[in-house]
Short mmCIF file of C-alpha atoms and ligand atoms in Angstrom, two decimals:
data_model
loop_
_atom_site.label_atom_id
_atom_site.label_comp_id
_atom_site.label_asym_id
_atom_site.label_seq_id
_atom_site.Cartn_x
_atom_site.Cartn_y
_atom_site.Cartn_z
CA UNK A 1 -26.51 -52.16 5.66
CA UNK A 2 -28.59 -52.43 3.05
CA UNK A 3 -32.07 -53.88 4.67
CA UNK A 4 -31.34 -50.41 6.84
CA UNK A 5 -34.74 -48.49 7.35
CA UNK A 6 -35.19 -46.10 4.75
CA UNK A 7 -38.56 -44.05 6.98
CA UNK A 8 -35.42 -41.85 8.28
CA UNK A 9 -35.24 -39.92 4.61
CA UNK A 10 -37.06 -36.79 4.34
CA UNK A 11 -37.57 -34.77 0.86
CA UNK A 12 -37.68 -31.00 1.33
CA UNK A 13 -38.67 -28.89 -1.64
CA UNK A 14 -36.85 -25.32 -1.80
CA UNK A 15 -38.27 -22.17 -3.62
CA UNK A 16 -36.17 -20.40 -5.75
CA UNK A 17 -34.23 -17.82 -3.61
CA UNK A 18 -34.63 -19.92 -0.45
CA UNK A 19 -32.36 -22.19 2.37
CA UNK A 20 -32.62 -25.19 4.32
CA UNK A 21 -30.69 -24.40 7.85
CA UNK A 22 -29.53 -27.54 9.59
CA UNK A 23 -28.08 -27.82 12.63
CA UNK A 24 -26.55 -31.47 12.76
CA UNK A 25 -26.86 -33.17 16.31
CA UNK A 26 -23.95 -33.86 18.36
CA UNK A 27 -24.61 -37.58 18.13
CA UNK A 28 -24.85 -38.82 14.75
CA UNK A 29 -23.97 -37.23 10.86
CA UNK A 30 -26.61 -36.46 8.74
CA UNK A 31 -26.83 -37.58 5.21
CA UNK A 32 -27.89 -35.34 2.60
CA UNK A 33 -28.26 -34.96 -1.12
CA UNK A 34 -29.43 -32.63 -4.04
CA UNK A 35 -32.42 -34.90 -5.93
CA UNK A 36 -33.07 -31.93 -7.94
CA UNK A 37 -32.46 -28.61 -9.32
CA UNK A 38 -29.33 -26.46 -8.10
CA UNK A 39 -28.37 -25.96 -4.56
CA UNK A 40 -25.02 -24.60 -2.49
CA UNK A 41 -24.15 -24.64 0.28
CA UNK A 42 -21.99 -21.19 1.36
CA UNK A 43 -20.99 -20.84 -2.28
CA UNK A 44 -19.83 -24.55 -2.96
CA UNK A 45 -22.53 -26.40 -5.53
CA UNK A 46 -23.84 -29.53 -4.06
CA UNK A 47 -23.12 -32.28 -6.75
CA UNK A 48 -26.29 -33.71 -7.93
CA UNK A 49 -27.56 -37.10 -6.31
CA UNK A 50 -24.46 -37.67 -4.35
CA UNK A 51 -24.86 -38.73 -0.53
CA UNK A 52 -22.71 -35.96 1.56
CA UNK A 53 -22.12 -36.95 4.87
CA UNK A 54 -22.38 -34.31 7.23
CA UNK A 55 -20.29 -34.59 10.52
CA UNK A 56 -22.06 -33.99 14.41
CA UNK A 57 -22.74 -30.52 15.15
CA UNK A 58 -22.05 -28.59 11.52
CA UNK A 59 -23.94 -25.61 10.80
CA UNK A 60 -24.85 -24.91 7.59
CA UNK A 61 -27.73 -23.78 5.12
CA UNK A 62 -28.40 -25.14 1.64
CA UNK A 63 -29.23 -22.66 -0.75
CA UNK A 64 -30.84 -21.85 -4.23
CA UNK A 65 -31.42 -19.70 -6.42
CA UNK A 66 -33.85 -21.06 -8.44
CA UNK A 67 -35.49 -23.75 -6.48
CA UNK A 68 -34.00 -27.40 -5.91
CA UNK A 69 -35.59 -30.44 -3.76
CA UNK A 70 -33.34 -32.26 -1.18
CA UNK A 71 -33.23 -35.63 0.94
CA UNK A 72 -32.46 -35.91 4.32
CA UNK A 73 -31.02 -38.79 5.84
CA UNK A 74 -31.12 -38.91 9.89
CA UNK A 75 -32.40 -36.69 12.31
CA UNK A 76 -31.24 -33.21 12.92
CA UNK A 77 -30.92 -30.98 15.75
CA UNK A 78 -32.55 -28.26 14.01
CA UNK A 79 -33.73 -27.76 10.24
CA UNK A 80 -36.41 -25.37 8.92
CA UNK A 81 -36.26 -23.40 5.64
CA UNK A 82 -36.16 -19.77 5.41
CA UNK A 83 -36.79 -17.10 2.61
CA UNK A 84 -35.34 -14.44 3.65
CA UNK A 85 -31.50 -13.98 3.15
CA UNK A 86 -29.38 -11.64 2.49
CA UNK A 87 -27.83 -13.54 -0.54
CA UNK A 88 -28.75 -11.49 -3.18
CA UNK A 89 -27.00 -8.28 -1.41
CA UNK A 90 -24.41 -10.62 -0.78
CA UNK A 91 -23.68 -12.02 -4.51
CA UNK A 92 -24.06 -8.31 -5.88
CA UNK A 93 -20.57 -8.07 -3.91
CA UNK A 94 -19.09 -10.69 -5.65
CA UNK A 95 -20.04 -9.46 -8.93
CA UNK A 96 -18.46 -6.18 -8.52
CA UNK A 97 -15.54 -8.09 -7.40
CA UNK A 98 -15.37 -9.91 -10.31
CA UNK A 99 -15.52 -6.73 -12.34
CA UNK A 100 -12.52 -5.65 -10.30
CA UNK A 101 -10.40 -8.61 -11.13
CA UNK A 102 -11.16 -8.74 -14.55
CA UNK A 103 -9.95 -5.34 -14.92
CA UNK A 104 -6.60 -5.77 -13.04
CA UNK A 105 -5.82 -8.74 -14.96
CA UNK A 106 -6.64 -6.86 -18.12
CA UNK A 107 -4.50 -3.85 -17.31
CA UNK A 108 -1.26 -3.48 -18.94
CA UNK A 109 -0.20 -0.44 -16.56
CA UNK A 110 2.94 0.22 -14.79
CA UNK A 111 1.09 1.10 -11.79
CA UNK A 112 1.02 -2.03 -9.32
CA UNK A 113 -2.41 -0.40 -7.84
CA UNK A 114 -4.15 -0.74 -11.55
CA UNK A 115 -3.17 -4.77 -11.56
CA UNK A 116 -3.64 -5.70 -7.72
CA UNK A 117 -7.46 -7.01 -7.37
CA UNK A 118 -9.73 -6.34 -4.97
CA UNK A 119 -8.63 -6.96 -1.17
CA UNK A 120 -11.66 -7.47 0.91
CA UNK A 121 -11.72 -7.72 4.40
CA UNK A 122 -14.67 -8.46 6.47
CA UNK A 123 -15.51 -7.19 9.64
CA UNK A 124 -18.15 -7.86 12.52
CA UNK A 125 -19.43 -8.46 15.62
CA UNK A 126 -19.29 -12.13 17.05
CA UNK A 127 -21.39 -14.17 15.33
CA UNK A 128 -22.13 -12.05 12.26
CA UNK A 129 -21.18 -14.46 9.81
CA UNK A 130 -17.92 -13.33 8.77
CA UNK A 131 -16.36 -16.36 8.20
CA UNK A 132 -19.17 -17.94 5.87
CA UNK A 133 -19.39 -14.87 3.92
CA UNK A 134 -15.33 -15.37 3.85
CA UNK A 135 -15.77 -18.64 2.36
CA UNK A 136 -19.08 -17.89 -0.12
CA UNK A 137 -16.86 -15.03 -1.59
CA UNK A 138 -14.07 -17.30 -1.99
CA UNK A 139 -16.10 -20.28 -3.07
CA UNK A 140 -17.93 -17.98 -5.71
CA UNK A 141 -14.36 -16.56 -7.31
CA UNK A 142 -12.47 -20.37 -7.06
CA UNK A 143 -15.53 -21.19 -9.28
CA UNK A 144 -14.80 -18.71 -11.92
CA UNK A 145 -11.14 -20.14 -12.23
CA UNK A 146 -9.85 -17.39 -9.91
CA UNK A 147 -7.35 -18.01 -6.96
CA UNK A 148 -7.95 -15.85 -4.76
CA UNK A 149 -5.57 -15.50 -1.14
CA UNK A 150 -7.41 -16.12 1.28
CA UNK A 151 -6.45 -14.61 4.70
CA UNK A 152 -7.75 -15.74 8.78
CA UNK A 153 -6.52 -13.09 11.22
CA UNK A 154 -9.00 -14.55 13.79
CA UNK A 155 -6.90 -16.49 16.88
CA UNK A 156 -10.02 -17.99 17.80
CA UNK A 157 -12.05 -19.49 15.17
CA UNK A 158 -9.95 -19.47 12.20
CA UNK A 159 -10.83 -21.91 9.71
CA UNK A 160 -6.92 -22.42 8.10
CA UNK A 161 -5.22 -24.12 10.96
CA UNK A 162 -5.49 -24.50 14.60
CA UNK A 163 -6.60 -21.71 17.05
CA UNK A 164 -3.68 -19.49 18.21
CA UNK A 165 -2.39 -18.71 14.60
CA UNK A 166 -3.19 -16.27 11.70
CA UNK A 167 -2.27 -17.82 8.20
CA UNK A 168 -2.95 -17.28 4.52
CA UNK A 169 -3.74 -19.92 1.98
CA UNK A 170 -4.88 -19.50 -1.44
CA UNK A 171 -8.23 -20.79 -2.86
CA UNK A 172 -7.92 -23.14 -5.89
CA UNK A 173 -11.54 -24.88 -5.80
CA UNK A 174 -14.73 -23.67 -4.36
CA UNK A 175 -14.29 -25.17 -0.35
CA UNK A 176 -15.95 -28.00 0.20
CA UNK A 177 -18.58 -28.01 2.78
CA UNK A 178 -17.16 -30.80 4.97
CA UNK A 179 -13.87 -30.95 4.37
CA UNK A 180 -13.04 -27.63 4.76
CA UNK A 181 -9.77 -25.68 3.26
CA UNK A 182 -7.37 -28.33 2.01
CA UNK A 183 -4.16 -27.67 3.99
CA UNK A 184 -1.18 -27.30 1.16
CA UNK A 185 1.54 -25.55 3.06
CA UNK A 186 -0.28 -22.68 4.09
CA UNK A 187 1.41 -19.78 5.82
CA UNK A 188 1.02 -19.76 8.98
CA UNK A 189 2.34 -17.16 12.16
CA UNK A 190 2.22 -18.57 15.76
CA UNK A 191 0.78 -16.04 17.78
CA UNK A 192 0.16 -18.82 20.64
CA UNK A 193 -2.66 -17.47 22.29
CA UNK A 194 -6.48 -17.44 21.60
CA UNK A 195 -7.10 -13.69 22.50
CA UNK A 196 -5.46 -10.50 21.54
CA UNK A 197 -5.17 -9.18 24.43
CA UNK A 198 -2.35 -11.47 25.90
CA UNK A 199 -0.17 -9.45 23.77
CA UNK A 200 -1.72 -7.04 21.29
CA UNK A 201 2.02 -6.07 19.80
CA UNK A 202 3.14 -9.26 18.99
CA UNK A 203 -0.01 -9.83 16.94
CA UNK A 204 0.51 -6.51 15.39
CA UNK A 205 3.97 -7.53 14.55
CA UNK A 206 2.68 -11.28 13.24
CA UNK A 207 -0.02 -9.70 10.72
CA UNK A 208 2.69 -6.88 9.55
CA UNK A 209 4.97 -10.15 8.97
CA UNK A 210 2.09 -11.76 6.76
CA UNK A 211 1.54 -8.86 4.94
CA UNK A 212 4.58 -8.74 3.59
CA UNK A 213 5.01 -12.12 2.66
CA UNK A 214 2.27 -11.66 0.82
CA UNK A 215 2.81 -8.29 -0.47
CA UNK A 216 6.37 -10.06 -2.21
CA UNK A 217 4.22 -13.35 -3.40
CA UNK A 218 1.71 -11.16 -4.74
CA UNK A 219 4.64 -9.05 -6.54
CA UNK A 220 5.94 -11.83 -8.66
CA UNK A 221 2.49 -13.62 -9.26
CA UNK A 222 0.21 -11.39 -11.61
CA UNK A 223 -2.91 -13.96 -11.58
CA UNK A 224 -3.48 -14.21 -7.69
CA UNK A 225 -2.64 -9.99 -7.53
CA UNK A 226 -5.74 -9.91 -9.94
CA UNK A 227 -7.51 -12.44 -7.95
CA UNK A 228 -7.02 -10.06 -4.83
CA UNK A 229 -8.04 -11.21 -1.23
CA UNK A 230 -10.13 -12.02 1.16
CA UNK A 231 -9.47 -11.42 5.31
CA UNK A 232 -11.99 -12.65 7.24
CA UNK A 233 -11.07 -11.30 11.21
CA UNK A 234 -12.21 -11.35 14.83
CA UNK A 235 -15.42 -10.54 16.32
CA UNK A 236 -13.48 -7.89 18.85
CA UNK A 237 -14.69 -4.89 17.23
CA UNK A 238 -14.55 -2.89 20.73
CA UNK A 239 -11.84 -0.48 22.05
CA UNK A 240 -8.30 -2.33 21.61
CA UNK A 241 -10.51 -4.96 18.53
CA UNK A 242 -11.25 -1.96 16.92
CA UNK A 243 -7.75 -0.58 16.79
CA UNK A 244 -6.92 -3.63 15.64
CA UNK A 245 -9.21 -3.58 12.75
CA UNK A 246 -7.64 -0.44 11.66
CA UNK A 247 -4.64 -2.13 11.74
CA UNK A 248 -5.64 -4.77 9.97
CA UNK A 249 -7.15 -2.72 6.88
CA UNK A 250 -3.85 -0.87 6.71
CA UNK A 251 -1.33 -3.12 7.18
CA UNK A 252 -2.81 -5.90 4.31
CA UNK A 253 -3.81 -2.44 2.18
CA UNK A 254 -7.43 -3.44 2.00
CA UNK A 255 -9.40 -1.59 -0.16
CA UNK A 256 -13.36 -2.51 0.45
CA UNK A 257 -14.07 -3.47 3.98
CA UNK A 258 -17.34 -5.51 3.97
CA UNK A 259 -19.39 -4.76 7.49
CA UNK A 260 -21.70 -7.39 8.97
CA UNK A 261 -24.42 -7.14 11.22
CA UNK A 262 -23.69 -3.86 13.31
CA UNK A 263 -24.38 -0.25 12.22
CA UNK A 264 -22.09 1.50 14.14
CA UNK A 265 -19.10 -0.04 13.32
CA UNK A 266 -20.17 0.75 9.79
CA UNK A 267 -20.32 4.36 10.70
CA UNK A 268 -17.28 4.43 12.47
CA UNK A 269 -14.64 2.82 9.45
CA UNK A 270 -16.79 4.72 7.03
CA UNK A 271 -15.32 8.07 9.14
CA UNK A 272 -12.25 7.33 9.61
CA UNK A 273 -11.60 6.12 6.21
CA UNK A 274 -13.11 8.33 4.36
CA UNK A 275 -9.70 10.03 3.21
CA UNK A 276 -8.93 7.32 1.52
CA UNK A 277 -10.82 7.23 -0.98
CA UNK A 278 -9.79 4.13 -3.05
CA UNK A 279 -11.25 2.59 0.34
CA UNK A 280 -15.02 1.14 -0.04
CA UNK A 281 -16.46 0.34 3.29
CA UNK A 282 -19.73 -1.84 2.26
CA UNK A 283 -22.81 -2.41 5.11
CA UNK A 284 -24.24 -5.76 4.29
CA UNK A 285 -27.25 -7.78 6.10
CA UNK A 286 -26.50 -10.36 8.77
CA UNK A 287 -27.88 -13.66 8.02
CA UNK A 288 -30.66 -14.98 10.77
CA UNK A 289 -29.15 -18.17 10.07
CA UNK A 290 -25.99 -17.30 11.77
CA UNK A 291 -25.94 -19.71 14.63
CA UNK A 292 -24.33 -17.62 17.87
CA UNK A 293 -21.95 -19.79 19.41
CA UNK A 294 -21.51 -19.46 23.93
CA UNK A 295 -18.21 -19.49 24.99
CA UNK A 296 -18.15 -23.59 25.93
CA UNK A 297 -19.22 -24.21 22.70
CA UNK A 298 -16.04 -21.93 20.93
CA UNK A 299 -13.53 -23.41 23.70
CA UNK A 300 -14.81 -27.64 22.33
CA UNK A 301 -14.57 -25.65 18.92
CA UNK A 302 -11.05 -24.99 19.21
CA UNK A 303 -10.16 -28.30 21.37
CA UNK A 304 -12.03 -30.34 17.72
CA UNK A 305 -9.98 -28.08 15.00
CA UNK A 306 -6.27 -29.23 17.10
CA UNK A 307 -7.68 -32.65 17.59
CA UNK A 308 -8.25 -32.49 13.71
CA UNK A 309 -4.61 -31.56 13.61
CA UNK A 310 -2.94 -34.25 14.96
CA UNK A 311 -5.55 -37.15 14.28
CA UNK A 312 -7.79 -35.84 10.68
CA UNK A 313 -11.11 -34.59 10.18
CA UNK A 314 -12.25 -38.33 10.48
CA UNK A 315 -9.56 -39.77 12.42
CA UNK A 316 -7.52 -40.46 9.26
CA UNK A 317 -4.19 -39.34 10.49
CA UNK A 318 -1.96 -41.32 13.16
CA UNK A 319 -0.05 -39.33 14.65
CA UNK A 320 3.40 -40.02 16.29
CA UNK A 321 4.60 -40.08 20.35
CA UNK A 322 8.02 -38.82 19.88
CA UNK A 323 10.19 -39.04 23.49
CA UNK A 324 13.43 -36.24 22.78
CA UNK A 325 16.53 -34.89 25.55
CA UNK A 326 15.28 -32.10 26.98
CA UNK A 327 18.69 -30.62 25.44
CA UNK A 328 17.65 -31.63 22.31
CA UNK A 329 14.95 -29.09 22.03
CA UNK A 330 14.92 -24.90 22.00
CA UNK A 331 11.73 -23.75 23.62
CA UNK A 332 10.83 -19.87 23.56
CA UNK A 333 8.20 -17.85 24.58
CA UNK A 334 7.47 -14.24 23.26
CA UNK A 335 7.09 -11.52 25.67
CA UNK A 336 7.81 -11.48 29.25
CA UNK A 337 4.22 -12.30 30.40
CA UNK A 338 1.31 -10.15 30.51
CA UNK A 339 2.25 -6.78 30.54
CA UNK A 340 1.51 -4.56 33.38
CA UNK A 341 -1.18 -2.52 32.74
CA UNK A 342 -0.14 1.67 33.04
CA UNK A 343 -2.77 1.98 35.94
CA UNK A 344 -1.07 -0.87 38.01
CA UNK A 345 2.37 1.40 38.17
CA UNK A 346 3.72 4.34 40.05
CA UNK A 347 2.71 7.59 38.62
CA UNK A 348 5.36 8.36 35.52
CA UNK A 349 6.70 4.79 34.96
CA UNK A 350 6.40 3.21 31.71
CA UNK A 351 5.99 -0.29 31.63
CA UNK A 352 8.81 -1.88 30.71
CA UNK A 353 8.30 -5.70 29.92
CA UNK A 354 8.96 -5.73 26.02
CA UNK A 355 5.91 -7.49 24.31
CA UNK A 356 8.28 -9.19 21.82
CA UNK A 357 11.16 -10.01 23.48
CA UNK A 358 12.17 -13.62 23.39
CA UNK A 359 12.45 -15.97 26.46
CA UNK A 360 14.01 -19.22 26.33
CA UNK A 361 12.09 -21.56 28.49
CA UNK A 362 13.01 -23.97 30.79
CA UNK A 363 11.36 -27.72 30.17
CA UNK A 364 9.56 -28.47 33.24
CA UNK A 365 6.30 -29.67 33.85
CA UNK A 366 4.28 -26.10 33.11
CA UNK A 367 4.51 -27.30 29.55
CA UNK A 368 2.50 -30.26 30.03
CA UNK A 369 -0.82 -30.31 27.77
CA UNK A 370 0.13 -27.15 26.08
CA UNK A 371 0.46 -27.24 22.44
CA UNK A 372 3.62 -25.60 21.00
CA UNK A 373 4.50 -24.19 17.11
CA UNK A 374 7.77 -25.53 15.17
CA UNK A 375 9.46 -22.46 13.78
CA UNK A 376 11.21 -22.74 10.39
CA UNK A 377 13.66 -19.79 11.78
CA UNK A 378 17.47 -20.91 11.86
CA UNK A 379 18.25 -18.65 14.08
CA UNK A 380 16.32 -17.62 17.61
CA UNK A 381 16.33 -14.18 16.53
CA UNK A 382 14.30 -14.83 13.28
CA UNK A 383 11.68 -16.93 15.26
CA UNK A 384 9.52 -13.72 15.44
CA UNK A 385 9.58 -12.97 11.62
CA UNK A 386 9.59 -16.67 11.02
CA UNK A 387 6.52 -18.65 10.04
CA UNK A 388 5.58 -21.86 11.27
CA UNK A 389 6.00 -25.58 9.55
CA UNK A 390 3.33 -27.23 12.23
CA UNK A 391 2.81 -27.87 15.77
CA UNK A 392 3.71 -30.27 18.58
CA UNK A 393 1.73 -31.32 21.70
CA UNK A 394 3.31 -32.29 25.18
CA UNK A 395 2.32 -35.26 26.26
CA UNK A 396 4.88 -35.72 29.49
CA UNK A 397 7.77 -34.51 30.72
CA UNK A 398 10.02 -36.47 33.23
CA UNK A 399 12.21 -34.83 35.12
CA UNK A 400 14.36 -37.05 36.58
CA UNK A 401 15.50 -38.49 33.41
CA UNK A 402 15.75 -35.43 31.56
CA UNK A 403 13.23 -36.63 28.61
CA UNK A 404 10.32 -35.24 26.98
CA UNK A 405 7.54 -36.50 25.00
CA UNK A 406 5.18 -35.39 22.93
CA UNK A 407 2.77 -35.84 20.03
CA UNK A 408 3.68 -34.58 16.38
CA UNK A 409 1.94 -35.27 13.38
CA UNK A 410 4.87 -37.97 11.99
CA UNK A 411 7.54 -39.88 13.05
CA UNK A 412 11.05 -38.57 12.44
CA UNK A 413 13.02 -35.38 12.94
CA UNK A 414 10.83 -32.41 13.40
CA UNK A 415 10.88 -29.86 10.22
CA UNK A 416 12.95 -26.58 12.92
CA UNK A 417 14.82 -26.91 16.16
CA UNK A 418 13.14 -24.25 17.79
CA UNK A 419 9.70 -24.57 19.52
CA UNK A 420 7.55 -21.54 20.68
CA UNK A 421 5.08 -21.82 23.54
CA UNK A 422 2.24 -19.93 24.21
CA UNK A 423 -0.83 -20.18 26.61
CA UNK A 424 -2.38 -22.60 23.94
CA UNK A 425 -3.18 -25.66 25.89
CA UNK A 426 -5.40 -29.00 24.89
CA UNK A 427 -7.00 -31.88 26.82
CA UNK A 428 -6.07 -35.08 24.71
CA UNK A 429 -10.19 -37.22 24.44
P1 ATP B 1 -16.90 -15.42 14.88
O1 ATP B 1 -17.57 -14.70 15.96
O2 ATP B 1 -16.30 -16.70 15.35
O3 ATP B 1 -15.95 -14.61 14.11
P2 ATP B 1 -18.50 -15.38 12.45
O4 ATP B 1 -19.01 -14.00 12.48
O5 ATP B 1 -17.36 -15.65 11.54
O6 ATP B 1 -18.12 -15.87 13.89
P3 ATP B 1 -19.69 -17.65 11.21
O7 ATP B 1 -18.63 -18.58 11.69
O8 ATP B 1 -19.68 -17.29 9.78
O9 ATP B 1 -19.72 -16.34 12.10
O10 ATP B 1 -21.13 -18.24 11.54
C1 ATP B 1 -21.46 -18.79 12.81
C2 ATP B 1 -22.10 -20.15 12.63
O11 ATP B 1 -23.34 -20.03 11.94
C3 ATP B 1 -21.25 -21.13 11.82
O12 ATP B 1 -21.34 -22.40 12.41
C4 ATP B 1 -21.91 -21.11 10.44
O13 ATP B 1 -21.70 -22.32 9.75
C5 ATP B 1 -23.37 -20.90 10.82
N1 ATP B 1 -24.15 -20.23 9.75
C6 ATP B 1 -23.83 -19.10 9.09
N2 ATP B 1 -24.79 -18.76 8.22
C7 ATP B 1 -25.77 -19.70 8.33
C8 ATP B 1 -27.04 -19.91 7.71
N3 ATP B 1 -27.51 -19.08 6.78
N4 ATP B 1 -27.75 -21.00 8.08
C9 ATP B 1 -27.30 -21.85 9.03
N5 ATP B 1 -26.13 -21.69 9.66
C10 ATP B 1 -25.36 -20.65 9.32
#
């Protein structure tokens, strides 16, 4: 395509301190490239000169500190450039984070709380930018030769696996704008839902599962304790979010809690943590390049990132239609359903559906579309403490000849015998 018209490119000249905020259409990718100067883009450098293709509908803003010029290649939904970030508050963090590390790497103490890191965990409003701050902080210490764990409690936008699942990974390399987090075996918990609410115990019981996982990998491994964390979480800051939160902070034993965007919550974690004090809770500027995403938009989010699962980020993957015996297969579901709520029972009851209990499931055609997690438990009664190897989607069930099939991401025997379903469902386009 080289006689290709070249009246598409665009040069953009940034001022030191400045972005370029692009909103790629949902048509066609964008090419871009650094012609000059130094540029990121959420805390991954932008080689120099090289053509980066960005993918339909990607968000992002390309920023400098001390001035760069770009070229644009295609047209965009949106681009415009803005000086006025919140960057500089934002990299301040980092440095003091740095400080932190250095000093738990360099202490020779008995005291596990002198050599564990900084744990950040970052908390918003929808929309705040949590997870790009996530990634800039984590981009920022992977540059410095740090690996820092890097932790996605959010069921509904995570950016480790698919939707439905908290997981940890940690950061080798700054993440790379359009490829995203490569996916070595992280650890991953099937929570198999999008929101909390479905069953706020069971994630409780998921994230205290993590946490400990960690807490023992982080025990024997003194250059990611020093390296610390960072837990990016869900937008649901509000009545049963909130508790949540708190949970959150305990449970991983966070120790600065970055707010975004929204005073009050500020106010609130600064109260009721402020008897701990090894606890920093940090207010920091929302970007006005955040781009708030509707609910359609989040739900075609999710459907992309398990689409990504089965087929790669640019349809790279083939993935496998396995048909199995429906007695080949051990299908549970946690909890008996949605609980009852108190108000909806006679005066003095308690409700009595256990939130973790495990259900075997029948195969019949309710699991159709839905998109289940293969447990590395050996047992059905470790399948709650158990973390995940991948998932599996259903593709058909027939009945009359007692046979199942469904879509896994190879060929072959699956890597657990027991499958647990949730309400997480997809629509194959
Ligand atoms: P959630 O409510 O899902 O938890 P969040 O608070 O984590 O959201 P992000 O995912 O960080 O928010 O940001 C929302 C969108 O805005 C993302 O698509 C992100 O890439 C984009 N974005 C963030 N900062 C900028 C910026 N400065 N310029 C352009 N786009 C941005």
């Amino acid at each position: 395509a080289g006689s290709a018209s070249t009246s598409s490119i665009r040069q953009v000249k940034l001022d030191r301190e400045s972005e370029l905020r692009i909103e790629v259409g949902s048509d066609s990718p964008l090419r871009l490239r650094l012609l000059s100067g130094n540029a990121e883009i959420f805390g991954t450098e932008l080689p120099p000169e090289i053509w980066l293709t960005l993918p339909p509908r990607l968000k992002i803003a390309v920023f400098t500190w001390y001035g760069a010029t770009l070229e644009m290649d295609g047209a965009t939904e949106t681009d415009y450039t803005a000086d006025e970030t919140p960057m500089i508050g934002y990299v301040n963090v980092h440095a003091i984070l740095e400080g932190r590390r250095s000093r738990a790497r360099a202490s020779s103490s008995d005291d596990p709380g002198s050599t564990q890191g900084p744990r950040v965990i970052v908390v918003g409003p929808t929309d705040s930018g949590k997870s790009t701050l996530s990634r800039m902080l984590l981009s920022w210490a992977a540059k410095q030769g740090w690996k820092p764990t890097f932790v996605d409690l959010d069921i509904g936008q995570g950016s480790i696996t698919i939707p439905g699942c908290i997981a940890a990974t940690p950061i080798e390399l700054p993440i790379d704008p359009v490829e995203g987090i490569p996916l070595e075996m992280p650890l991953v918990y099937f929570y198999g839902h999008t929101t909390p609410s479905n069953n706020v115990d069971l994630y409780k019981v998921l994230v205290r599962e993590l946490a400990q996982v960690l807490e023992r990998q982080l025990t024997g491994n003194a250059e990611s304790r020093a390296a610390g964390m960072v837990v990016n979480t869900m937008g649901w800051i509000e009545g049963v979010g909130y508790e949540l939160l708190l949970h959150a902070i305990d449970t991983l034993n966070a120790n600065v809690v970055l707010v975004l965007g929204q005073e009050k919550l500020w106010s609130m974690l600064k109260d009721v943590l402020k008897n701990k004090p090894n606890v920093d809770v940090v207010k920091l500027q929302k970007s006005g390049g955040v781009v708030s995403r509707n609910a359609k938009f989040r739900q075609k989010a999710r459907s992309y990132r398990i689409r990504e699962y089965f087929y790669g980020p640019a349809n790279d993957l083939s993935p496998h239609s396995n048909i199995a015996n429906f007695s080949d297969l051990f299908i549970y579901r946690i909890g008996g359903g949605p609980q009852a709520p108190r108000s909806a029972l006679p005066i003095g009851a308690e409700p009595t559906a256990d939130p973790t209990r495990l259900v075997p499931v029948n195969i019949n055609r309710d699991l159709l579309h839905l998109v289940l997690a293969v447990s590395f438990a050996k047992e059905p009664e470790e399948i709650i403490s158990s973390n995940v190897a991948g998932f599996v989607y259903i593709t058909d069930i027939d009945i009359q000849r007692k046979k199942i099939t469904y879509l896994a991401p190879s060929a072959g025997e699956l890597p657990g015998k027991y499958l647990i379903v949730g309400t997480l469902t997809w629509i194959e386009t």
